[in-house]
């Protein structure tokens, strides 16, 4: 039902089921991991009105397991990227894993998924520092910005016969704005972070 991708180097699709509605992935070498991606495999959807709360637990032989809420996935949002490199051991709050003993090696962190009602998921607050990377919302913003610029510039378009000479004003051909718009869309589709380089 779930998969876990660790920093592009480890993909797991066989979580350990520790209860009827709880699953755990083991993360070896967690000290060198910046991000984890938790995703649905597409084979089994969540039951209606349900989703999966995603938790992270550091190995801590002294304090025991302390689970930190990272966020959630649903049928409508079947994957999420979580930053775990800034999380701190020992910080955590209430979690659905309760006092159950989830086998954990001393050198292995864990990512847990707990199936919970959607109303409950949206009211929970993830631990600070586990910022969910919002590539989708960034892409939506960028698309809206591109559309707005193109529509705004196009609203001033006139044909050459309609133009009145004005030596103090520059004119940009609408075709060059359209070409820029299409190139930017293509590059965003290939790599949403291309603009950072």
Coordinates of N, CA and C in Angstrom, one line a residue:
X1 N 0.8 -1.2 0.0 CA 0.0 0.0 0.0 C 0.9 1.3 0.0
X2 N 2.0 1.2 0.7 CA 2.9 2.4 0.8 C 4.3 2.1 0.4
X3 N 5.0 3.2 0.0 CA 6.4 3.1 -0.3 C 7.1 4.3 0.4
X4 N 8.5 4.1 0.5 CA 9.3 5.1 1.2 C 10.6 5.2 0.4
X5 N 10.9 6.4 -0.1 CA 12.1 6.7 -0.8 C 13.0 7.6 0.1
X6 N 14.2 7.1 0.2 CA 15.2 7.9 1.1 C 16.2 8.5 0.2
X7 N 16.2 9.8 0.1 CA 17.2 10.6 -0.6 C 17.7 10.0 -1.9
X8 N 16.7 9.5 -2.7 CA 17.0 9.0 -4.0 C 17.9 7.7 -4.0
X9 N 18.2 7.1 -2.9 CA 19.1 5.9 -2.9 C 18.5 4.7 -2.4
X10 N 17.4 4.7 -1.7 CA 16.8 3.5 -1.1 C 15.3 3.6 -1.3
X11 N 14.7 2.7 -1.9 CA 13.2 2.6 -2.1 C 12.7 1.4 -1.4
X12 N 11.8 1.5 -0.5 CA 11.2 0.4 0.2 C 9.7 0.4 -0.1
X13 N 9.2 -0.8 -0.4 CA 7.8 -0.9 -0.7 C 7.1 -2.0 0.2
X14 N 7.8 -2.5 1.2 CA 7.4 -3.5 2.0 C 7.5 -3.2 3.5
X15 N 6.6 -2.2 4.0 CA 6.7 -1.8 5.4 C 6.3 -3.0 6.3
X16 N 6.8 -2.9 7.5 CA 6.4 -3.9 8.5 C 5.0 -3.4 9.1
X17 N 4.0 -4.3 9.1 CA 2.7 -4.0 9.6 C 2.8 -4.3 11.1
X18 N 2.7 -3.3 12.0 CA 2.8 -3.5 13.4 C 1.4 -3.5 14.1
X19 N 0.4 -3.1 13.4 CA -1.0 -3.2 13.9 C -1.8 -3.1 12.6
X20 N -3.1 -3.3 12.8 CA -4.0 -3.4 11.7 C -4.0 -2.1 10.8
X21 N -3.7 -1.0 11.4 CA -3.7 0.3 10.7 C -2.4 1.0 10.8
X22 N -1.3 0.3 11.2 CA 0.0 1.0 11.4 C 1.1 0.2 10.7
X23 N 2.0 1.0 10.0 CA 3.0 0.4 9.2 C 4.3 1.2 9.5
X24 N 5.5 0.4 9.4 CA 6.8 1.0 9.8 C 7.8 0.7 8.7
X25 N 8.6 1.7 8.3 CA 9.8 1.5 7.5 C 11.0 1.7 8.3
X26 N 12.0 0.9 8.2 CA 13.3 1.1 8.8 C 14.2 1.9 8.0
X27 N 14.9 2.9 8.6 CA 15.8 3.7 7.8 C 17.2 3.6 8.3
X28 N 18.0 2.7 7.7 CA 19.4 2.6 8.1 C 20.2 3.9 7.6
X29 N 21.3 4.2 8.3 CA 22.1 5.3 8.0 C 21.3 6.6 7.9
X30 N 20.4 6.8 8.9 CA 19.5 7.9 8.9 C 20.3 9.3 9.1
X31 N 21.5 9.2 9.7 CA 22.2 10.4 9.9 C 22.6 11.1 8.6
X32 N 22.7 10.4 7.6 CA 23.1 11.0 6.3 C 21.9 11.2 5.3
X33 N 20.7 11.2 5.9 CA 19.5 11.4 5.1 C 18.9 12.8 5.3
X34 N 18.6 13.5 4.3 CA 18.0 14.8 4.4 C 16.5 14.8 4.2
X35 N 16.1 14.0 3.3 CA 14.6 14.0 3.0 C 14.2 12.6 2.8
X36 N 12.9 12.3 3.1 CA 12.2 11.1 2.8 C 10.9 11.4 2.1
X37 N 10.6 10.5 1.2 CA 9.3 10.6 0.4 C 8.5 9.5 0.8
X38 N 7.3 9.7 1.2 CA 6.3 8.6 1.5 C 5.3 8.7 0.5
X39 N 4.9 7.6 -0.1 CA 4.0 7.6 -1.2 C 3.1 6.3 -1.2
X40 N 2.0 6.5 -1.9 CA 1.1 5.3 -2.0 C 1.5 4.6 -3.3
X41 N 1.4 3.3 -3.3 CA 1.8 2.5 -4.4 C 0.8 2.5 -5.5
X42 N -0.5 2.8 -5.2 CA -1.5 2.8 -6.2 C -2.2 1.5 -6.3
X43 N -1.8 0.5 -5.5 CA -2.5 -0.8 -5.5 C -3.7 -0.8 -4.7
X44 N -3.6 -0.2 -3.5 CA -4.7 -0.2 -2.5 C -5.0 1.3 -2.1
X45 N -6.1 1.8 -2.3 CA -6.4 3.2 -1.8 C -6.8 3.2 -0.4
X46 N -6.7 4.3 0.3 CA -7.2 4.5 1.6 C -8.8 4.2 1.6
X47 N -9.3 3.7 2.7 CA -10.8 3.6 2.7 C -11.4 5.1 2.7
X48 N -12.6 5.2 2.3 CA -13.2 6.5 2.2 C -13.1 7.2 3.5
X49 N -12.8 8.5 3.4 CA -12.7 9.4 4.6 C -11.4 9.1 5.5
X50 N -10.5 8.4 5.0 CA -9.2 8.0 5.7 C -8.0 8.5 5.0
X51 N -6.9 8.7 5.7 CA -5.6 9.0 5.1 C -4.5 8.4 6.0
X52 N -3.3 8.8 5.7 CA -2.2 8.2 6.5 C -1.3 9.3 7.1
X53 N -1.3 9.4 8.5 CA -0.4 10.3 9.2 C 1.0 9.7 9.1
X54 N 2.0 10.5 8.8 CA 3.4 10.0 8.6 C 4.2 10.5 9.8
X55 N 4.9 9.6 10.5 CA 5.7 9.9 11.7 C 7.1 9.5 11.5
X56 N 8.0 10.1 12.3 CA 9.4 9.7 12.2 C 9.9 9.4 13.7
X57 N 10.7 8.4 13.8 CA 11.3 8.1 15.2 C 12.8 7.9 15.1
X58 N 13.5 8.6 16.0 CA 14.9 8.4 16.1 C 15.2 7.1 16.9
X59 N 16.3 6.4 16.7 CA 16.6 5.3 17.7 C 17.1 6.0 19.0
X60 N 16.5 5.6 20.1 CA 17.0 6.2 21.4 C 16.8 5.1 22.4
X61 N 17.9 4.4 22.8 CA 17.8 3.3 23.7 C 17.5 3.8 25.1
X62 N 17.7 5.1 25.4 CA 17.4 5.6 26.8 C 15.9 6.0 26.9
X63 N 15.5 6.9 26.0 CA 14.1 7.4 26.1 C 13.1 6.5 25.4
X64 N 13.5 5.5 24.7 CA 12.6 4.7 24.0 C 12.2 5.4 22.7
X65 N 11.1 5.0 22.1 CA 10.7 5.5 20.8 C 9.9 6.8 21.1
X66 N 10.4 7.9 20.4 CA 9.7 9.2 20.4 C 9.3 9.5 19.0
X67 N 8.0 9.5 18.7 CA 7.5 9.7 17.3 C 7.2 11.1 17.1
X68 N 7.6 11.6 15.9 CA 7.3 13.0 15.5 C 6.5 13.0 14.3
X69 N 5.4 13.8 14.3 CA 4.5 13.9 13.2 C 5.1 14.7 12.1
X70 N 5.2 14.2 10.9 CA 5.8 14.9 9.7 C 4.7 15.5 8.9
X71 N 3.6 14.8 8.7 CA 2.5 15.3 7.9 C 1.6 14.1 7.5
X72 N 1.0 14.2 6.3 CA 0.1 13.1 6.0 C 0.0 12.9 4.5
X73 N -0.5 11.8 4.0 CA -0.8 11.5 2.6 C -2.3 11.0 2.6
X74 N -2.9 11.2 1.4 CA -4.3 10.8 1.2 C -4.5 10.3 -0.2
X75 N -5.7 9.8 -0.5 CA -5.9 9.4 -1.9 C -5.8 10.6 -2.9
X76 N -6.1 11.8 -2.4 CA -6.0 13.0 -3.3 C -4.6 13.6 -3.3
X77 N -3.8 13.3 -2.3 CA -2.4 13.7 -2.2 C -1.6 12.5 -1.8
X78 N -1.3 11.6 -2.8 CA -0.7 10.3 -2.6 C 0.8 10.3 -2.3
X79 N 1.4 11.4 -2.2 CA 2.8 11.4 -1.9 C 3.2 12.7 -1.2
X80 N 4.3 12.7 -0.4 CA 4.8 13.9 0.3 C 6.2 13.8 0.5
X81 N 6.9 14.9 0.5 CA 8.4 14.9 0.7 C 8.6 15.6 2.1
X82 N 9.3 15.0 3.0 CA 9.6 15.5 4.3 C 11.1 15.7 4.5
X83 N 11.4 16.8 5.1 CA 12.8 17.1 5.5 C 13.0 16.6 6.9
X84 N 13.9 15.6 7.1 CA 14.2 15.1 8.4 C 15.5 15.5 9.0
X85 N 16.3 16.1 8.2 CA 17.7 16.4 8.6 C 17.7 17.4 9.7
X86 N 16.7 18.2 10.0 CA 16.7 19.2 11.0 C 15.9 18.8 12.2
X87 N 15.4 17.6 12.2 CA 14.6 17.1 13.4 C 15.6 16.8 14.5
X88 N 15.1 16.9 15.7 CA 15.9 16.6 16.9 C 15.4 15.4 17.7
X89 N 16.3 14.5 18.1 CA 15.9 13.4 18.9 C 15.2 13.9 20.2
X90 N 14.3 13.1 20.7 CA 13.6 13.4 22.0 C 12.5 14.3 21.9
X91 N 12.3 15.0 20.8 CA 11.2 15.9 20.6 C 10.0 15.1 19.9
X92 N 8.9 15.3 20.4 CA 7.7 14.6 19.9 C 6.5 14.9 20.7
X93 N 5.4 14.4 20.3 CA 4.1 14.6 21.0 C 3.3 13.3 21.0
X94 N 2.0 13.5 21.1 CA 1.1 12.4 21.1 C 1.2 11.7 19.7
X95 N 1.1 10.4 19.7 CA 1.1 9.7 18.5 C 0.3 8.4 18.6
X96 N -0.1 7.9 17.5 CA -1.0 6.7 17.5 C -0.2 5.4 17.8
X97 N 1.1 5.4 17.8 CA 1.8 4.2 18.0 C 1.8 3.8 19.5
X98 N 1.3 4.7 20.4 CA 1.1 4.4 21.8 C 2.3 3.8 22.4
X99 N 2.0 2.8 23.3 CA 3.1 2.1 24.0 C 3.5 0.8 23.3
X100 N 3.0 0.6 22.1 CA 3.3 -0.6 21.4 C 4.8 -0.7 21.1
X101 N 5.3 -1.9 21.2 CA 6.7 -2.1 21.0 C 6.9 -2.3 19.5
X102 N 7.6 -1.4 18.8 CA 7.9 -1.6 17.4 C 9.4 -1.9 17.4
X103 N 9.7 -3.1 17.0 CA 11.1 -3.5 17.0 C 12.0 -2.5 16.2
X104 N 13.0 -2.0 16.9 CA 13.9 -1.0 16.3 C 15.3 -1.3 16.7
X105 N 16.2 -1.3 15.7 CA 17.6 -1.5 16.0 C 18.2 -0.2 16.5
X106 N 19.3 -0.3 17.2 CA 19.9 0.9 17.9 C 20.4 1.9 16.8
X107 N 20.7 1.5 15.6 CA 21.3 2.4 14.6 C 20.3 2.7 13.5
X108 N 19.0 2.4 13.7 CA 18.0 2.6 12.7 C 16.9 3.5 13.1
X109 N 16.6 4.5 12.3 CA 15.4 5.3 12.6 C 14.2 4.6 11.9
X110 N 13.1 5.2 12.1 CA 11.9 4.6 11.5 C 10.9 5.6 11.0
X111 N 10.2 5.3 9.9 CA 9.1 6.1 9.4 C 7.9 5.3 9.6
X112 N 6.9 5.9 10.3 CA 5.6 5.1 10.5 C 4.5 5.8 9.8
X113 N 3.5 5.0 9.3 CA 2.3 5.5 8.7 C 1.1 4.9 9.5
X114 N 0.3 5.8 10.0 CA -0.9 5.4 10.8 C -2.1 5.8 10.0
X115 N -3.0 4.9 9.7 CA -4.3 5.2 9.0 C -5.2 5.8 10.0
X116 N -5.7 7.0 9.6 CA -6.5 7.8 10.5 C -7.6 8.6 9.7
X117 N -8.7 9.0 10.4 CA -9.7 9.8 9.7 C -9.2 11.1 9.2
X118 N -9.6 11.5 8.0 CA -9.1 12.8 7.4 C -9.4 14.0 8.3
X119 N -10.6 14.0 9.0 CA -10.9 15.2 9.8 C -9.8 15.3 10.9
X120 N -9.3 14.2 11.4 CA -8.2 14.2 12.4 C -6.9 14.6 11.8
X121 N -6.6 14.2 10.6 CA -5.3 14.5 10.0 C -5.1 16.0 9.8
X122 N -6.2 16.7 9.3 CA -6.0 18.1 8.9 C -5.9 19.0 10.2
X123 N -6.3 18.4 11.3 CA -6.2 19.2 12.6 C -4.9 19.0 13.3
X124 N -4.1 18.1 12.9 CA -2.8 17.8 13.5 C -1.7 18.8 13.1
X125 N -0.8 19.1 13.9 CA 0.3 20.0 13.6 C 1.6 19.3 13.5
X126 N 2.3 19.2 12.3 CA 3.5 18.5 12.2 C 4.6 19.2 13.1
X127 N 5.6 18.4 13.4 CA 6.8 19.0 14.2 C 7.5 20.0 13.3
X128 N 8.0 21.1 14.0 CA 8.6 22.1 13.2 C 9.9 21.6 12.6
X129 N 10.3 22.0 11.5 CA 11.5 21.5 10.8 C 11.3 20.4 9.9
X130 N 10.1 19.8 9.9 CA 9.8 18.7 8.9 C 9.0 19.3 7.7
X131 N 9.4 20.5 7.4 CA 8.7 21.2 6.3 C 8.4 20.3 5.1
X132 N 7.2 20.2 4.7 CA 6.8 19.5 3.5 C 7.2 20.3 2.3
X133 N 8.0 19.8 1.4 CA 8.3 20.5 0.2 C 7.1 20.6 -0.7
X134 N 6.7 21.8 -1.0 CA 5.5 22.0 -1.7 C 5.8 22.3 -3.2
X135 N 6.3 21.3 -3.9 CA 6.6 21.5 -5.3 C 5.3 21.7 -6.1
X136 N 4.3 21.0 -5.7 CA 3.0 21.2 -6.5 C 2.5 22.6 -6.3
X137 N 2.5 23.2 -5.1 CA 2.0 24.5 -4.9 C 2.9 25.5 -5.6
X138 N 4.2 25.3 -5.6 CA 5.1 26.2 -6.3 C 4.8 26.1 -7.8
X139 N 4.6 24.9 -8.3 CA 4.3 24.8 -9.8 C 3.0 25.5 -10.1
X140 N 2.0 25.4 -9.2 CA 0.7 26.1 -9.5 C 0.9 27.6 -9.5
X141 N 1.7 28.1 -8.5 CA 1.9 29.5 -8.4 C 2.6 30.0 -9.7
X142 N 3.7 29.3 -10.1 CA 4.5 29.7 -11.3 C 3.6 29.7 -12.5
X143 N 2.7 28.6 -12.6 CA 1.8 28.6 -13.8 C 0.9 29.8 -13.8
X144 N 0.3 30.1 -12.6 CA -0.6 31.2 -12.5 C 0.1 32.6 -12.9
X145 N 1.4 32.7 -12.4 CA 2.2 33.9 -12.7 C 2.4 34.0 -14.2
X146 N 2.8 32.9 -14.8 CA 3.1 32.9 -16.2 C 1.8 33.3 -17.0
X147 N 0.7 32.7 -16.6 CA -0.6 33.0 -17.3 C -0.9 34.5 -17.1
X148 N -0.8 35.0 -15.9 CA -1.1 36.4 -15.6 C -0.2 37.3 -16.4
X149 N 1.1 37.1 -16.5 CA 1.9 37.9 -17.3 C 1.6 37.9 -18.8
X150 N 1.3 36.7 -19.3 CA 1.0 36.6 -20.7 C -0.3 37.3 -21.0
X151 N -1.3 37.1 -20.1 CA -2.7 37.7 -20.4 C -2.6 39.2 -20.2
X152 N -1.9 39.7 -19.2 CA -1.7 41.1 -19.0 C -1.0 41.7 -20.2
X153 N 0.1 41.2 -20.7 CA 0.8 41.8 -21.8 C -0.1 41.7 -23.1
X154 N -0.8 40.6 -23.2 CA -1.6 40.4 -24.4 C -2.7 41.4 -24.5
X155 N -3.2 41.9 -23.3 CA -4.3 42.8 -23.3 C -3.9 44.1 -23.9
X156 N -2.6 44.4 -24.1 CA -2.2 45.7 -24.7 C -1.8 45.5 -26.1
X157 N -2.0 44.3 -26.6 CA -1.5 44.0 -28.0 C -2.3 44.8 -29.0
X158 N -1.6 45.3 -30.0 CA -2.2 46.0 -31.1 C -1.5 45.6 -32.4
X159 N -2.1 45.6 -33.5 CA -1.5 45.3 -34.8 C -0.6 46.4 -35.2
X160 N 0.3 46.2 -36.1 CA 1.2 47.3 -36.6 C 0.4 48.4 -37.2
X161 N -0.7 48.1 -37.8 CA -1.5 49.2 -38.4 C -2.2 50.1 -37.4
X162 N -2.4 49.5 -36.2 CA -3.1 50.3 -35.1 C -2.1 51.1 -34.3
X163 N -0.8 50.8 -34.4 CA 0.2 51.5 -33.6 C 0.4 52.9 -34.1
X164 N 0.5 53.8 -33.1 CA 0.8 55.2 -33.4 C 2.3 55.4 -32.9
X165 N 3.1 56.0 -33.8 CA 4.5 56.2 -33.4 C 4.6 57.0 -32.1
X166 N 5.5 56.5 -31.3 CA 5.8 57.2 -30.0 C 7.3 56.9 -29.7
X167 N 8.2 57.8 -30.0 CA 9.6 57.6 -29.8 C 10.0 57.3 -28.4
X168 N 9.2 57.7 -27.4 CA 9.6 57.5 -26.0 C 9.2 56.1 -25.4
X169 N 8.5 55.3 -26.2 CA 8.0 54.0 -25.7 C 8.5 52.9 -26.6
X170 N 8.9 51.8 -25.9 CA 9.4 50.6 -26.6 C 8.3 49.6 -26.7
X171 N 8.3 48.8 -27.8 CA 7.3 47.8 -28.0 C 8.0 46.4 -28.1
X172 N 7.4 45.5 -27.4 CA 7.9 44.1 -27.4 C 6.9 43.2 -28.2
X173 N 7.4 42.5 -29.2 CA 6.5 41.7 -30.0 C 5.9 40.6 -29.1
X174 N 4.6 40.4 -29.3 CA 3.8 39.4 -28.5 C 4.4 38.0 -28.7
X175 N 5.0 37.8 -29.9 CA 5.6 36.5 -30.2 C 6.8 36.2 -29.3
X176 N 7.5 37.2 -28.9 CA 8.7 37.0 -28.0 C 8.2 36.7 -26.6
X177 N 7.1 37.3 -26.1 CA 6.5 37.0 -24.8 C 6.0 35.5 -24.8
X178 N 5.3 35.2 -25.9 CA 4.8 33.8 -26.0 C 5.9 32.8 -26.1
X179 N 7.0 33.1 -26.8 CA 8.1 32.2 -26.8 C 8.8 32.0 -25.4
X180 N 9.0 33.1 -24.7 CA 9.5 33.0 -23.3 C 8.6 32.1 -22.4
X181 N 7.3 32.4 -22.5 CA 6.2 31.7 -21.8 C 6.3 30.2 -22.0
X182 N 6.4 29.8 -23.3 CA 6.5 28.4 -23.6 C 7.8 27.7 -23.2
X183 N 8.9 28.4 -23.3 CA 10.2 27.9 -22.9 C 10.2 27.8 -21.3
X184 N 9.7 28.7 -20.6 CA 9.7 28.6 -19.2 C 8.8 27.5 -18.7
X185 N 7.6 27.3 -19.3 CA 6.8 26.1 -19.0 C 7.5 24.8 -19.2
X186 N 8.2 24.7 -20.4 CA 8.9 23.5 -20.7 C 10.0 23.2 -19.7
X187 N 10.7 24.2 -19.3 CA 11.8 24.0 -18.3 C 11.3 23.7 -17.0
X188 N 10.1 24.3 -16.6 CA 9.5 23.9 -15.3 C 9.0 22.5 -15.2
X189 N 8.5 22.0 -16.4 CA 8.0 20.6 -16.4 C 9.2 19.7 -16.3
X190 N 10.4 20.0 -16.9 CA 11.5 19.1 -16.8 C 12.2 19.2 -15.4
X191 N 12.2 20.3 -14.8 CA 12.9 20.5 -13.5 C 12.3 21.7 -12.8
X192 N 11.4 21.5 -11.8 CA 10.8 22.6 -11.1 C 11.8 23.5 -10.4
X193 N 13.1 23.1 -10.2 CA 14.0 23.9 -9.5 C 15.1 24.5 -10.4
X194 N 14.9 24.5 -11.7 CA 15.9 24.9 -12.7 C 16.3 26.4 -12.4
X195 N 15.4 27.2 -11.9 CA 15.7 28.6 -11.7 C 16.7 28.8 -10.6
X196 N 17.0 27.8 -9.7 CA 17.9 28.0 -8.6 C 19.4 28.0 -9.1
X197 N 19.6 27.5 -10.3 CA 21.0 27.3 -10.7 C 21.5 28.5 -11.5

